[in-house]
Coordinates of C-alpha atoms and ligand atoms in Angstrom, one line a residue:
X1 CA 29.4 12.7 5.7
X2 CA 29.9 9.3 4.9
X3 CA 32.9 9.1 7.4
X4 CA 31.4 10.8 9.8
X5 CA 28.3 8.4 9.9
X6 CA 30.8 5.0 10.1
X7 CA 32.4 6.7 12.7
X8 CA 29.4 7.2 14.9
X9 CA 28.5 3.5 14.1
X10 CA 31.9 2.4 15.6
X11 CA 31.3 4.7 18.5
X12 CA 28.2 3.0 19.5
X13 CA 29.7 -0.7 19.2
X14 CA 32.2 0.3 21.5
X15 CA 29.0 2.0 23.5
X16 CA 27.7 -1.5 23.2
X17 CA 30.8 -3.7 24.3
X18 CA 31.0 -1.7 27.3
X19 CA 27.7 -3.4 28.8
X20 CA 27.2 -6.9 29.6
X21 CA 28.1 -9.4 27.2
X22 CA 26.9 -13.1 26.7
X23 CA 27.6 -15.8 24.6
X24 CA 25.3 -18.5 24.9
X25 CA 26.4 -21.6 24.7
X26 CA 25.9 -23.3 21.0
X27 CA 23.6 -26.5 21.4
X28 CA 25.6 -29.9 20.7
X29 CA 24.3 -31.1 17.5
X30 CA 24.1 -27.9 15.9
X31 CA 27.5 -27.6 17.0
X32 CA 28.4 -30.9 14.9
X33 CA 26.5 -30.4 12.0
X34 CA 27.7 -27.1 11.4
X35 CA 31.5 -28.1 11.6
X36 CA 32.3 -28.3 8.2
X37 CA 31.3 -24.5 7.4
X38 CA 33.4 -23.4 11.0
X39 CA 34.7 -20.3 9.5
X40 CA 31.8 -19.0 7.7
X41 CA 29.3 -20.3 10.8
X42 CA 31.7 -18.8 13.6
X43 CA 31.1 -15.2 12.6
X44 CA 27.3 -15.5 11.7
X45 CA 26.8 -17.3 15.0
X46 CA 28.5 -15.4 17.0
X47 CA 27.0 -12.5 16.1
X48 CA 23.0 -14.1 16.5
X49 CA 23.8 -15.0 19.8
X50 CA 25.5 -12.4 21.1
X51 CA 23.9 -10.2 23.6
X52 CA 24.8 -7.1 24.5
X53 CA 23.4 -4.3 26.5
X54 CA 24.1 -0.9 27.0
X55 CA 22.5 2.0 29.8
X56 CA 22.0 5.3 28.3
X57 CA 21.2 8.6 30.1
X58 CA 17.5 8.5 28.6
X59 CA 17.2 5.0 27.1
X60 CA 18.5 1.3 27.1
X61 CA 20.1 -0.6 24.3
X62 CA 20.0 -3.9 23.4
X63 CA 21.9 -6.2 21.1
X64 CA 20.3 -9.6 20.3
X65 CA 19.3 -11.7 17.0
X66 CA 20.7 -9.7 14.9
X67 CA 18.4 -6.2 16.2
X68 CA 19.4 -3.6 17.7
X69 CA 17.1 -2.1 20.1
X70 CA 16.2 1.0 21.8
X71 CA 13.7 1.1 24.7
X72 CA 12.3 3.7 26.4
X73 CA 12.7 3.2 30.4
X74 CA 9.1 4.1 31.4
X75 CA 7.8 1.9 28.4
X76 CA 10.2 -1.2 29.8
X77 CA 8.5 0.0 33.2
X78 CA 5.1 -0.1 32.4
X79 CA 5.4 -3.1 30.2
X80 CA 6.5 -5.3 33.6
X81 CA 4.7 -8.5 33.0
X82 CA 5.1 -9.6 37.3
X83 CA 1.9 -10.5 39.0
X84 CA 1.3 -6.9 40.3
X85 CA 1.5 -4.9 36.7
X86 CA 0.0 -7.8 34.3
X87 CA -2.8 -10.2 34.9
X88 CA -1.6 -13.1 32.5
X89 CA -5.3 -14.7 33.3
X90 CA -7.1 -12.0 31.7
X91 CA -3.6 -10.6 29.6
X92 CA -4.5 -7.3 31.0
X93 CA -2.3 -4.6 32.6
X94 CA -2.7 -3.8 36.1
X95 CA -0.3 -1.6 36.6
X96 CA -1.7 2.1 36.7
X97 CA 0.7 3.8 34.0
X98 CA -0.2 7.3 35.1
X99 CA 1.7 6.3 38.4
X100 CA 5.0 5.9 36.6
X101 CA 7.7 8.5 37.0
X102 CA 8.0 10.1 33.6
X103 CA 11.8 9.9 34.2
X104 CA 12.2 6.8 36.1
X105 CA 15.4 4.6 35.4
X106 CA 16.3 1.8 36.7
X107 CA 18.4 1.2 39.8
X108 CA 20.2 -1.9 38.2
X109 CA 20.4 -3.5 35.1
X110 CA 21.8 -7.6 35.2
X111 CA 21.5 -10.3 33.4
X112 CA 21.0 -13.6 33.5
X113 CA 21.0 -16.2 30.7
X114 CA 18.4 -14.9 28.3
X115 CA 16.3 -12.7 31.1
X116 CA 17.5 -9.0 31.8
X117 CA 16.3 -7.9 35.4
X118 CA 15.5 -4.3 35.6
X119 CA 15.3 -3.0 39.7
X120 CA 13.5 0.1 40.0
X121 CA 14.2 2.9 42.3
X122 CA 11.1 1.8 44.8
X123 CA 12.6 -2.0 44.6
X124 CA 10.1 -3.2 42.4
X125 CA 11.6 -6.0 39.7
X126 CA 11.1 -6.5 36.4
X127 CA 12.3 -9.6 34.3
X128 CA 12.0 -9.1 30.7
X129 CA 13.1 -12.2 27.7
X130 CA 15.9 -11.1 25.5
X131 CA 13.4 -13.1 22.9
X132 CA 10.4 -11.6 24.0
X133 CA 11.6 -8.2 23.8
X134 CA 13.0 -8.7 20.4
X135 CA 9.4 -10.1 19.0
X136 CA 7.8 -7.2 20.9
X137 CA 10.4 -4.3 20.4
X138 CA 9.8 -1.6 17.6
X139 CA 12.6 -2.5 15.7
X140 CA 11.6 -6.1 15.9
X141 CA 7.9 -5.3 14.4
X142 CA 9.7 -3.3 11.8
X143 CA 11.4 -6.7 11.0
X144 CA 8.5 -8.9 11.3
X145 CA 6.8 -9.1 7.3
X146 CA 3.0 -7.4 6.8
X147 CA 0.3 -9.3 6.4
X148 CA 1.2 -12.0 3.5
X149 CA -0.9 -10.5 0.2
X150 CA -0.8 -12.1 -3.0
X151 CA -1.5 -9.2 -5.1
X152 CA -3.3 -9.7 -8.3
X153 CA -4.6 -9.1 -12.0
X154 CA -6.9 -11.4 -13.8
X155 CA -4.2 -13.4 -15.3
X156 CA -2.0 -14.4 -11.8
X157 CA -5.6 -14.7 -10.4
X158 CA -6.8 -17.4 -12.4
X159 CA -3.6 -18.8 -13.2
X160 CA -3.1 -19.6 -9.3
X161 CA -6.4 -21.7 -9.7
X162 CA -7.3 -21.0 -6.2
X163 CA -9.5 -23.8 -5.2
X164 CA -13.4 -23.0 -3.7
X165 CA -14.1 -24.4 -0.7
X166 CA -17.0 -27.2 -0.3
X167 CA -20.2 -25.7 1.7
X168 CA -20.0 -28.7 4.1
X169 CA -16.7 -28.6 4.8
X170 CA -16.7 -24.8 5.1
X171 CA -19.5 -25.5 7.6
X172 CA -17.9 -28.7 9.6
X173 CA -14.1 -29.0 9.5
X174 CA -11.9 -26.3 11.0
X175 CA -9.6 -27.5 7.9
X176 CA -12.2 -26.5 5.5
X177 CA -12.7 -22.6 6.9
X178 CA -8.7 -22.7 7.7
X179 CA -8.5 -23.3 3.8
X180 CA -10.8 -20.5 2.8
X181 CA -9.9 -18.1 5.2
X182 CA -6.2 -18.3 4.0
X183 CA -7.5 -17.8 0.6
X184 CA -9.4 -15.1 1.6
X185 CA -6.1 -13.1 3.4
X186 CA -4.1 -13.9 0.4
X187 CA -6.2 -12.7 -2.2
X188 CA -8.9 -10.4 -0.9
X189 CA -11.9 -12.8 -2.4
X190 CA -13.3 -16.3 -1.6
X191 CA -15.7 -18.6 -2.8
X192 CA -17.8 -21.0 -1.2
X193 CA -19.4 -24.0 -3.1
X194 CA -22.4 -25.9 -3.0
X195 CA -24.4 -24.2 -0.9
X196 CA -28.0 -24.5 -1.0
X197 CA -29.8 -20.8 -2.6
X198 CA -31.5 -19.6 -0.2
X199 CA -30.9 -16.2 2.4
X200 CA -30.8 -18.7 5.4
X201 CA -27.9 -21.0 4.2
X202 CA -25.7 -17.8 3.0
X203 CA -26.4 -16.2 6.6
X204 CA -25.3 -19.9 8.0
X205 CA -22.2 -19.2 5.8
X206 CA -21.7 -15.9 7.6
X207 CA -22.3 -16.7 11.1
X208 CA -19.4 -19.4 10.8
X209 CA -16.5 -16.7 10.3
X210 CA -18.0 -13.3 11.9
X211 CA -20.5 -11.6 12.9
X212 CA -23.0 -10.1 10.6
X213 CA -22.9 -6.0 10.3
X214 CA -26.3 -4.8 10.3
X215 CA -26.7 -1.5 8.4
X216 CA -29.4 0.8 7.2
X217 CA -29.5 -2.3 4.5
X218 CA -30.7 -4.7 7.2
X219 CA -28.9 -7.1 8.3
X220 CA -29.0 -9.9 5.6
X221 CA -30.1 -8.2 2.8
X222 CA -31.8 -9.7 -0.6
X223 CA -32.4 -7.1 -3.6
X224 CA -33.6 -7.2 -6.9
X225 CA -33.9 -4.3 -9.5
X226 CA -36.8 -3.1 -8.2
X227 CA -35.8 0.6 -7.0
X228 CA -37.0 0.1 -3.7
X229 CA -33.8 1.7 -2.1
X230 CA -32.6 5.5 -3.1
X231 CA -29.6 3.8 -4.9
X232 CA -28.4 2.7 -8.3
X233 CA -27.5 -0.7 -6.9
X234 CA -31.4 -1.5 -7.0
X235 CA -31.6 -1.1 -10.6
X236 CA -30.4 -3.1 -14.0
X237 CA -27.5 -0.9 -14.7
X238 CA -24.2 -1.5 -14.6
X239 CA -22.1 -0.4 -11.7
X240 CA -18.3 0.7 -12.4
X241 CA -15.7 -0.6 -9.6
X242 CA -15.9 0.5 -6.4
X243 CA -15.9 -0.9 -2.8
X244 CA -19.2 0.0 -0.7
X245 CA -19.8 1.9 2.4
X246 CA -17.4 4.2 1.5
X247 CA -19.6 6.6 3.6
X248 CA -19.3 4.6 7.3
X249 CA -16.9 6.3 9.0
X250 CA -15.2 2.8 9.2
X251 CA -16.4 1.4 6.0
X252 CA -18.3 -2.6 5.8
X253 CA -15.1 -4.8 6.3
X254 CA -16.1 -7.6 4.3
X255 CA -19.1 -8.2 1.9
X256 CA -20.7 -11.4 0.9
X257 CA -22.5 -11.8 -2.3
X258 CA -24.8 -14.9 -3.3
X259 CA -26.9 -14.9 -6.2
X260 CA -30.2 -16.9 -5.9
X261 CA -31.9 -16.1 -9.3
X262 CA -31.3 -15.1 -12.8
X263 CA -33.5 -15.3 -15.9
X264 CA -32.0 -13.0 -18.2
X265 CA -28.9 -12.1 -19.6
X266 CA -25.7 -10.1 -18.8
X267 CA -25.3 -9.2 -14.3
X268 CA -21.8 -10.4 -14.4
X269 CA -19.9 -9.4 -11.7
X270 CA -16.3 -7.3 -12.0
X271 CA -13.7 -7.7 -9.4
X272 CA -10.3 -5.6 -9.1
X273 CA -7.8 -5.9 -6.7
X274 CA -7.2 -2.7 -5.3
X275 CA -4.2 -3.2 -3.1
X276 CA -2.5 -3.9 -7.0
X277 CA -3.5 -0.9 -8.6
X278 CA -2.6 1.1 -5.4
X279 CA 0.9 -0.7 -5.8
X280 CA 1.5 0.3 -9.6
X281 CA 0.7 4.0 -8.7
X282 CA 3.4 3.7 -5.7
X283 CA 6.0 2.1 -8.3
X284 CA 5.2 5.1 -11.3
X285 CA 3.7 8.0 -9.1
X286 CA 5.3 7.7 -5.6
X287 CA 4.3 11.3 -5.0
X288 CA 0.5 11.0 -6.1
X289 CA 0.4 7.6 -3.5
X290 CA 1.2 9.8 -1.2
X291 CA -1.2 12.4 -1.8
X292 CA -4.4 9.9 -2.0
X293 CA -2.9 8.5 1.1
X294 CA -3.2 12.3 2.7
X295 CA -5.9 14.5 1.4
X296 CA -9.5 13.5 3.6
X297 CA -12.3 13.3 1.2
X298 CA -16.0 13.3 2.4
X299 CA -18.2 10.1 1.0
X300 CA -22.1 10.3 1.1
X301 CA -25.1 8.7 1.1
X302 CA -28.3 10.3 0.9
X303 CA -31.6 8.9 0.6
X304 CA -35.6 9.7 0.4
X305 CA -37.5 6.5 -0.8
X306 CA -39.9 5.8 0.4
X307 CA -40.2 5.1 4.4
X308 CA -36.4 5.2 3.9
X309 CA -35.0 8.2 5.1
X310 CA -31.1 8.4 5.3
X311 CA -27.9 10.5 5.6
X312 CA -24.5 9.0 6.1
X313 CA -21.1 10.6 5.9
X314 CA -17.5 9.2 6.1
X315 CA -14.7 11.3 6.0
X316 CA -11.4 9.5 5.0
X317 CA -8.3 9.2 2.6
X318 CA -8.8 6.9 -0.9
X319 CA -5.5 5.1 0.5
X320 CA -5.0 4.2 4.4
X321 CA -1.8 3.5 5.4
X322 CA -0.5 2.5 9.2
X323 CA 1.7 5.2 9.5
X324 CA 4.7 2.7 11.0
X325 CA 5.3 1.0 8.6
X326 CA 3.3 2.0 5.4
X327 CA 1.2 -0.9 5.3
X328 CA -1.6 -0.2 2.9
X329 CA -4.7 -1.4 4.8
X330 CA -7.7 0.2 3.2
X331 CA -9.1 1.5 0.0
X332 CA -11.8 3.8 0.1
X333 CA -12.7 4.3 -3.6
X334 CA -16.4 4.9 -4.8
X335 CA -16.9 7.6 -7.8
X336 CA -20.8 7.6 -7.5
X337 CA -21.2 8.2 -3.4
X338 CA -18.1 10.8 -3.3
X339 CA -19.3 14.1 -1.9
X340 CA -18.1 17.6 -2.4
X341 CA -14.7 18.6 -1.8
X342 CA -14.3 21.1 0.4
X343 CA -11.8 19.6 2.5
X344 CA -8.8 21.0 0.8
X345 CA -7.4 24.2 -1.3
X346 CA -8.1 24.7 -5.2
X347 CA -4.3 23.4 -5.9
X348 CA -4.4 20.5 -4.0
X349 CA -7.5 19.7 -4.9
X350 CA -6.2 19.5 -8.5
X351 CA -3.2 17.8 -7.9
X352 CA -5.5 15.0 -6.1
X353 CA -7.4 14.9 -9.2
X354 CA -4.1 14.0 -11.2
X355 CA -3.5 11.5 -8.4
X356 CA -7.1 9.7 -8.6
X357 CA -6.9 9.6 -12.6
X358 CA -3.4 7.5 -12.3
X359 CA -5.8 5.1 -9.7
X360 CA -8.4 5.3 -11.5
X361 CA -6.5 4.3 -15.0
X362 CA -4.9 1.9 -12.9
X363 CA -8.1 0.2 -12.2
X364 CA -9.4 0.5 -15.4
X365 CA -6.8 -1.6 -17.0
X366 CA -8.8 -4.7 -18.8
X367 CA -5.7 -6.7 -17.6
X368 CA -6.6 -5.8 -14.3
X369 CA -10.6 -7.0 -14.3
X370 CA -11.6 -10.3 -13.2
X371 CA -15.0 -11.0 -14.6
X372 CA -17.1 -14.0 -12.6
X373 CA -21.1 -14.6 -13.3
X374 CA -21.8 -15.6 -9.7
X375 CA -24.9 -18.4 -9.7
X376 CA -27.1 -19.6 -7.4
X377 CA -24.9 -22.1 -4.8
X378 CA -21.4 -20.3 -5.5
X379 CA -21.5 -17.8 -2.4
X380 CA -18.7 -14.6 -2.6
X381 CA -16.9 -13.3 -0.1
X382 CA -14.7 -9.6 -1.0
X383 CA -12.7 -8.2 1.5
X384 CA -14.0 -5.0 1.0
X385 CA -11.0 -2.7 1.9
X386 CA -9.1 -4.2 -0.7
X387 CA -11.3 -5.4 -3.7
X388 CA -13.6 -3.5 -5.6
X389 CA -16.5 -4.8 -7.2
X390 CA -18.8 -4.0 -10.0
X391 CA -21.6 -5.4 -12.3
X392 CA -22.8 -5.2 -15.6
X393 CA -26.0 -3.9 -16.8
X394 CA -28.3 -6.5 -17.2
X395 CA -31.7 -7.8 -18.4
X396 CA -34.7 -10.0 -16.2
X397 CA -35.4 -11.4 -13.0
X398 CA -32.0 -10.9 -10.9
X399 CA -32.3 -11.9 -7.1
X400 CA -28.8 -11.1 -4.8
X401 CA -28.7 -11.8 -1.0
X402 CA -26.1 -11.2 1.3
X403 CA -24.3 -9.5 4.0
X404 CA -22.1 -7.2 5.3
X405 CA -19.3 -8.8 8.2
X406 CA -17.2 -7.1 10.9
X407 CA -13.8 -7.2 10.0
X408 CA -12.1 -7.4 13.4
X409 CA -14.4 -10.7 13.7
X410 CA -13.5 -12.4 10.6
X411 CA -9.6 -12.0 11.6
X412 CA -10.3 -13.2 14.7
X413 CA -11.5 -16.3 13.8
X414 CA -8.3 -16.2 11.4
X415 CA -6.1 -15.9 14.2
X416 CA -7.8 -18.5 16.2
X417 CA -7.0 -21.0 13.7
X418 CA -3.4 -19.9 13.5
X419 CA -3.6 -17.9 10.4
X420 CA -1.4 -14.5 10.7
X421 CA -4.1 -11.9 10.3
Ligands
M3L501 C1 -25.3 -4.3 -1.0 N1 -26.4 -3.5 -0.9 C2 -27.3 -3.7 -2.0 C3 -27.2 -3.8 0.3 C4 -26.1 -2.1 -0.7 C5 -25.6 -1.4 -1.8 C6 -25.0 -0.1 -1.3 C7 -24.7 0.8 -2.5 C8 -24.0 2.0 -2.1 N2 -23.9 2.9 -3.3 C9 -22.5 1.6 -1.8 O1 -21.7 1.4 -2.7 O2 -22.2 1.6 -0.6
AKG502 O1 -25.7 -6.2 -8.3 C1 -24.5 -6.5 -8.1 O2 -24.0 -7.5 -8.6 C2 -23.7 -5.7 -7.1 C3 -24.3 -4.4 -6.8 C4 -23.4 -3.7 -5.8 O3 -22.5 -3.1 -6.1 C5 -23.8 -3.8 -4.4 O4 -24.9 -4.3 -4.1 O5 -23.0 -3.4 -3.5
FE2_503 FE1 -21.5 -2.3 -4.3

């Protein structure tokens, strides 16, 4: 087996040599500063810069940067970024993909430097970067590292003293919301200081990284424990750990929390990082991971108060994972608002049950709970696919405003700032 695998390795370097080969020329002052390690450096080199190329009956294969890559020739087709197929104004595609030839190959193959040139049987050309290629080629994704996480339990939380950000430098310097929004990628939570308690200066803080998601909860929101919605959150009790919205078919991407008013005792809130549970069940239960990332589940939200007449449902896994490459992107986890399970057979359904107590114990762990009492100026944000939150029960006059935020708007203000997101 493990003969016949080398063997068909060999077979496709000598598959490889066969097609083009370059080797760039090595820059001059690399070249000198590298000349004492010449024998180690020769072979690493040489085999970073070396290109090679290969034309298969059904795909082309590159060798460059260490990847090897396979591409599809209707996907190198319709990816052709000339000025026919891709507006690079509007970094749109043009080109009509439905008119490709599902078994088009190229006429010719050459290259040139670092640019392969690809002439299609109708003329057309297509230049493609060896670099580009490798930064937008599957294997080179596969490569590329998921979105930095610093997963965490109340000890490596606080011990990496994450700083708060200043409200006025949150709200004036791109360094400021640069510096909070990389906390907030890292760890899933961020905190904004000294901002004035009202509804209209949290809503100021909201505005500056996204857009606010109005909901059947308005779109700031400001609640007390006065029952006036159909749900436990408007009381004094105390709420386990879960994330909200589990019943939006695409559940609130981020919520923000700021506490105006408290004359009582108790309300602290609980926060647990999901992402590091769901991490300790992949190392001790592989096999249960799997199955919360698999069996659908139906969440719910059902209310009669009042004027307020409402029936949500979102159907979805407790783990999402982007099927290429595993990433663990949401966590849809709320014990009070999960509906009836009738999504799934009698044995799976108690194997999932097995599965959601290793979560759940997971969660539960006191190691694992990060207790803040928020107070009126210290705004919160939670990055509501990842962290759960809770409260304890508590007595008096508590006031909470807030929001929910789009998610896709709160990375793209990431991006914009040169944050990977
Ligand atoms: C935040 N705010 C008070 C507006 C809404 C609370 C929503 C509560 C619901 N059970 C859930 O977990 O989604
Ligand atoms: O009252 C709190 O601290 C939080 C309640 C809650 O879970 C929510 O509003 O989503
Ligand atoms: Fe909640």
């Amino acid at each position: 087996m493990w003969y016949h695998r080398l063997s068909h390795l060999h077979g496709r370097l000598q598959d490889l040599l066969k097609g083009g080969v370059i080797y760039p020329a090595l820059p001059q002052p690399n070249f000198k500063s590298l000349l004492p390690l010449a024998v180690h450096w020769h072979h690493t080199a040489s085999k970073s810069l070396t290109c090679a190329w290969q034309q298969h009956e059904d795909h082309f294969e590159l060798k460059y940067a260490n990847t090897v890559m396979r591409f599809d020739y209707v996907w190198l087709r319709d990816h052709c970024r000339s000025a026919s197929c891709y507006n690079s104004k509007t970094h749109q595609r043009s080109l009509d993909t439905a008119s490709v030839d599902l078994c088009i190959k190229p006429k010719t193959i050459r290259l040139d430097e670092t640019t392969l040139f690809f002439t299609w049987p109708d003329g057309h050309v297509t230049k493609y970067d060896l670099n580009w290629l490798v930064k937008n080629s599957y294997e080179g994704q596969k490569q590329k590292v998921i979105q930095p996480r610093i997963l965490w339990n109340a000890e490596i939380y606080q011990q990496a003293q994450v700083p708060s950000v200043d409200c006025q430098s949150f709200l004036e310097t791109n360094e400021g919301l640069k510096k909070f929004l990389q906390n907030f990628l890292l760890y899933g939570i961020a905190f904004v200081e000294n901002v004035p308690p009202t509804q209209e200066h949290t809503e100021k803080l909201a505005e500056r990284i996204s857009l606010i998601r109005e909901t059947i909860y308005g779109r700031m929101w400001y609640f007390t424990s006065d029952f006036s919605r159909g749900d436990t959150a408007y009381t004094k009790l105390a709420l386990d750990r879960h994330t909200d919205t589990t019943y939006f078919q695409e559940p609130c991407g981020i919520q923000v929390f700021h506490c105006l008013k408290h004359e009582g005792t108790g309300g602290r809130t609980l926060l647990v990082d999901g992402f590091y549970a769901a991490e300790q069940v992949l190392q001790k239960a592989p096999e249960e991971f799997e199955l919360l990332s698999k069996v659908p589940l139906k969440h719910e939200y059902i209310e009669d108060v009042g004027e307020c007449h409402n029936h949500m449902i979102g159907v979805g896994p407790v783990l999402n994972i982007y099927p290429w490459n595993k990433e663990l992107y949401l966590i849809r986890y709320n014990n009070y608002d999960r509906a009836v399970i009738n999504t799934v057979p009698y044995d799976v359904v108690h194997r999932w049950y097995t599965a959601h107590r290793t979560l759940t114990i997971e969660l539960r762990r006191p190691e694992n709970e990060f207790w803040v009492k928020l107070k009126p100026g210290r705004v919160l944000f939670i990055d509501n696919w990842r962290v759960l939150h809770g409260r304890e029960c508590f007595t008096g006059y508590r006031q909470l405003c807030g929001c929910y935020l789009t998610r896709d708007d709160v990375l793209n203000t990431a991006r914009l700032l040169g944050l990977q997101a």
